[in-house]
Structure formats: C-alpha cells, structure tokens
Short mmCIF file of C-alpha atoms in Angstrom, two decimals:
data_model
loop_
_atom_site.label_atom_id
_atom_site.label_comp_id
_atom_site.label_asym_id
_atom_site.label_seq_id
_atom_site.Cartn_x
_atom_site.Cartn_y
_atom_site.Cartn_z
CA UNK A 232 -64.62 -77.56 144.66
CA UNK A 233 -66.86 -75.87 147.64
CA UNK A 234 -65.82 -72.17 148.68
CA UNK A 235 -63.95 -73.01 151.70
CA UNK A 236 -61.77 -75.66 150.07
CA UNK A 237 -60.83 -72.90 147.15
CA UNK A 238 -60.26 -70.36 149.83
CA UNK A 239 -57.73 -73.05 151.90
CA UNK A 240 -56.19 -73.65 148.48
CA UNK A 241 -55.35 -70.12 147.78
CA UNK A 242 -53.97 -69.60 151.21
CA UNK A 243 -51.77 -72.64 150.87
CA UNK A 244 -50.32 -71.36 147.97
CA UNK A 245 -49.91 -67.93 148.85
CA UNK A 246 -47.91 -69.49 152.05
CA UNK A 247 -45.68 -71.67 149.83
CA UNK A 248 -45.17 -68.75 147.95
CA UNK A 249 -43.92 -66.68 150.58
CA UNK A 250 -41.83 -69.45 152.10
CA UNK A 251 -39.65 -69.64 149.08
CA UNK A 252 -40.04 -66.65 147.34
CA UNK A 253 -37.68 -64.19 149.33
CA UNK A 254 -34.46 -66.19 149.12
CA UNK A 255 -34.11 -66.20 145.47
CA UNK A 256 -35.96 -63.47 144.31
CA UNK A 257 -33.41 -60.93 145.34
CA UNK A 258 -30.53 -62.88 143.38
CA UNK A 259 -30.90 -60.46 140.55
CA UNK A 260 -30.62 -57.56 142.45
CA UNK A 261 -27.11 -58.32 143.69
CA UNK A 262 -25.53 -55.58 141.34
CA UNK A 263 -27.89 -52.83 142.50
CA UNK A 264 -27.77 -53.64 145.93
CA UNK A 265 -23.75 -53.76 145.86
CA UNK A 266 -24.13 -50.39 144.32
CA UNK A 267 -26.80 -49.43 146.93
CA UNK A 268 -24.89 -50.33 149.99
CA UNK A 269 -21.32 -49.66 148.37
CA UNK A 270 -20.16 -53.15 149.24
CA UNK A 271 -18.51 -56.01 147.16
CA UNK A 272 -21.20 -58.75 145.83
CA UNK A 273 -19.94 -61.47 148.14
CA UNK A 274 -20.86 -59.24 151.11
CA UNK A 275 -24.17 -59.00 149.32
CA UNK A 276 -24.24 -62.66 149.44
CA UNK A 277 -23.94 -62.93 152.97
CA UNK A 278 -27.38 -61.80 153.36
CA UNK A 279 -28.99 -64.76 151.14
CA UNK A 280 -27.01 -67.26 153.44
CA UNK A 281 -27.98 -65.75 157.02
CA UNK A 282 -31.80 -65.41 155.31
CA UNK A 283 -31.38 -69.20 154.89
CA UNK A 284 -29.70 -70.28 158.14
CA UNK A 285 -32.56 -68.18 160.24
CA UNK A 286 -34.85 -69.41 158.07
CA UNK A 287 -34.18 -73.01 158.97
CA UNK A 288 -33.66 -72.53 162.69
CA UNK A 289 -37.04 -70.84 162.72
CA UNK A 290 -38.73 -73.48 161.18
CA UNK A 291 -37.43 -75.87 163.69
CA UNK A 292 -38.88 -73.93 166.51
CA UNK A 293 -42.47 -72.97 164.94
CA UNK A 294 -43.81 -77.14 165.00
CA UNK A 295 -43.36 -77.33 168.54
CA UNK A 296 -44.68 -73.92 168.79
CA UNK A 297 -47.45 -74.11 166.96
CA UNK A 298 -48.71 -77.44 168.70
CA UNK A 299 -48.81 -74.93 172.20
CA UNK A 300 -49.53 -71.27 170.65
CA UNK A 301 -52.05 -72.78 168.03
CA UNK A 302 -51.56 -72.67 163.86
CA UNK A 303 -53.36 -69.35 163.38
CA UNK A 304 -51.63 -67.31 165.94
CA UNK A 305 -48.66 -68.07 165.14
CA UNK A 306 -49.02 -67.84 161.37
CA UNK A 307 -50.29 -64.72 161.74
CA UNK A 308 -47.37 -63.40 163.98
CA UNK A 309 -44.92 -65.13 161.51
CA UNK A 310 -46.44 -63.14 158.72
CA UNK A 311 -46.25 -59.95 160.74
CA UNK A 312 -43.06 -60.35 161.65
CA UNK A 313 -41.74 -61.30 157.77
CA UNK A 314 -43.63 -58.01 157.06
CA UNK A 315 -41.71 -55.87 159.23
CA UNK A 316 -38.31 -57.62 158.31
CA UNK A 317 -39.04 -56.95 154.69
CA UNK A 318 -40.29 -53.01 155.44
CA UNK A 319 -36.87 -52.74 157.55
CA UNK A 320 -34.98 -54.04 154.12
CA UNK A 321 -36.29 -51.19 152.23
CA UNK A 322 -35.61 -48.55 154.73
CA UNK A 323 -32.30 -50.01 156.27
CA UNK A 324 -29.70 -47.28 156.16
CA UNK A 325 -26.98 -49.47 155.72
CA UNK A 326 -25.56 -52.87 155.24
CA UNK A 327 -25.78 -54.12 158.98
CA UNK A 328 -29.42 -52.73 159.34
CA UNK A 329 -30.25 -54.69 155.94
CA UNK A 330 -28.99 -57.65 157.35
CA UNK A 331 -30.69 -57.42 160.54
CA UNK A 332 -33.91 -57.06 159.04
CA UNK A 333 -33.36 -59.82 156.76
CA UNK A 334 -32.98 -61.90 159.58
CA UNK A 335 -36.22 -60.60 160.71
CA UNK A 336 -37.82 -61.57 157.66
CA UNK A 337 -36.57 -65.20 157.37
CA UNK A 338 -37.60 -65.54 161.12
CA UNK A 339 -41.13 -64.82 160.22
CA UNK A 340 -40.98 -66.71 156.94
CA UNK A 341 -40.54 -69.70 159.32
CA UNK A 342 -43.90 -69.61 160.03
CA UNK A 343 -45.04 -70.63 156.17
CA UNK A 344 -43.75 -74.09 157.12
CA UNK A 345 -47.34 -74.40 158.96
CA UNK A 346 -48.83 -74.75 155.47
CA UNK A 347 -47.97 -78.83 155.75
CA UNK A 348 -49.72 -78.75 159.24
CA UNK A 349 -52.75 -77.03 157.91
CA UNK A 350 -53.21 -79.52 155.08
CA UNK A 351 -53.25 -82.02 157.81
CA UNK A 352 -56.01 -80.33 159.72
CA UNK A 353 -58.15 -78.88 157.13
CA UNK A 354 -58.47 -82.18 154.41
CA UNK A 355 -58.55 -85.99 154.61
CA UNK A 356 -58.20 -88.72 152.63
CA UNK A 357 -57.36 -88.24 148.78
CA UNK A 358 -58.16 -84.47 148.69
CA UNK A 359 -55.35 -84.22 151.44
CA UNK A 360 -53.05 -86.37 149.10
CA UNK A 361 -53.94 -84.18 146.38
CA UNK A 362 -52.88 -80.78 148.07
CA UNK A 363 -49.64 -82.47 149.14
CA UNK A 364 -48.77 -83.23 145.71
CA UNK A 365 -50.05 -79.66 144.74
CA UNK A 366 -47.97 -77.98 147.24
CA UNK A 367 -45.01 -79.76 146.28
CA UNK A 368 -45.21 -78.93 142.93
CA UNK A 369 -46.10 -75.14 143.52
CA UNK A 370 -43.36 -75.06 145.94
CA UNK A 371 -41.11 -76.18 142.84
CA UNK A 372 -42.53 -73.80 140.23
CA UNK A 373 -42.46 -70.86 142.56
CA UNK A 374 -38.55 -71.63 143.68
CA UNK A 375 -37.70 -72.34 139.79
CA UNK A 376 -39.64 -68.94 138.76
CA UNK A 377 -38.18 -66.51 141.63
CA UNK A 378 -35.05 -65.42 139.92
CA UNK A 379 -36.92 -64.57 136.89
CA UNK A 380 -39.34 -62.91 138.72
CA UNK A 381 -36.41 -61.14 140.63
CA UNK A 382 -35.11 -60.33 137.19
CA UNK A 383 -38.39 -58.30 136.06
CA UNK A 384 -38.97 -56.72 139.42
CA UNK A 385 -35.34 -55.36 139.44
CA UNK A 386 -35.77 -53.96 136.02
CA UNK A 387 -39.09 -52.56 136.64
CA UNK A 388 -38.78 -51.13 140.71
CA UNK A 389 -34.87 -51.34 141.18
CA UNK A 390 -33.90 -53.80 144.50
CA UNK A 391 -36.72 -52.55 146.74
CA UNK A 392 -38.96 -53.81 144.35
CA UNK A 393 -39.04 -57.62 145.41
CA UNK A 394 -39.54 -56.66 148.96
CA UNK A 395 -42.53 -54.56 148.13
CA UNK A 396 -43.82 -57.36 146.24
CA UNK A 397 -43.45 -59.60 149.34
CA UNK A 398 -45.30 -56.94 151.66
CA UNK A 399 -48.29 -56.72 149.44
CA UNK A 400 -48.30 -60.57 149.05
CA UNK A 401 -47.83 -60.95 152.68
CA UNK A 402 -50.54 -58.72 153.62
CA UNK A 403 -52.75 -60.27 151.35
CA UNK A 404 -52.04 -63.45 152.47
CA UNK A 405 -52.41 -62.45 156.26
CA UNK A 406 -55.61 -60.87 155.75
CA UNK A 407 -57.16 -64.32 153.97
CA UNK A 408 -55.51 -66.12 157.53
CA UNK A 409 -56.95 -63.76 159.39
CA UNK A 410 -60.77 -64.16 158.20
CA UNK A 411 -60.38 -67.88 156.77
CA UNK A 412 -58.75 -69.85 159.59
CA UNK A 413 -60.45 -70.71 163.08
#
C-alpha cells in the first residue's frame, strides 16, 4: 500500500475511533463523576443522552456544510471544537458546565462523519469498497472496546483520563489531517 494510502487509512481509523470513543468510554466513570459532582448517577447519565442527541444533530448539518465549506476546513474546525469541549469537561467547575462542554465536544465530534465522505473522495473501486468494510469493522471494534478502555482509564487516571486521551488522540488526528488533506 502506498504511503499516501497508509496515511489516509490511519487518518480514517483515527476519525472512526474519535467518532465513537467519547460516547461509551465514560460509562465506567459514572460513579467517579457522581462523586466528583456530588450528584446521583442518573444525573450523570443525562450527559450521555445529551452527548448522543447533540452528536446526531450535528451530523445532520455536517454533510451539507462540507459540500459548501470543504471537507478539510470543516473537519479541522470540528476537531478543534471537540478538543475544546473535552478540555472544558475536565476543567468544568460544576455539572452544568460539564454538560455544556460535553455538548460542545459532541458538536465537534459530528465532523467525524466526514470519514465516509473522505473515503468517497480519496479512493476508487475495490480499494474504496475494502476501506468501507474496514471502517464498519473498526467502528464495531471501537464501540465494543470503549467501555473496557474506559475502565482501564478510570483505574489509571480517574474520570478525566478518558477526556485527556481523547484530547491527545484528537490532536494527533488534527495534525495528520492538517498535513495530509488537500
């Protein structure tokens, strides 16, 4: 596989991971978040629902916007917004700010839906078909592994660990997209 294709696959896998990781990785941290914000776990669950709703709504806007603004610009903006949202969650002084920044993170994560459009733009024929299958498989693996990763991150770094890992991964994918995409 040529270097350009390997770079594109790395970028696409990163986008798929970042698109699904933030939703389920925080599940094992419910008790810690509950203690941190001094709220019942049911209130913490609200942040997951609002994240999912905001993510879904943002994806409805991303497609049409990418056709007018360009995929690279919108992807980079989305990643920057998701990074700001994740950092805001870690620094949130109370639960209402946490939920606000969680929605900001979800708004930015909506841009990761552009991975499908990038496959369409960058690949043709059997290679495109192979990458679509790889992306569906990777999505399933990442979704399944996210709670386990969240458990490990919770044990190692407390509830903020998943947000710091997200920021680190999103920054790496941001840099790769900035340098690779035209």
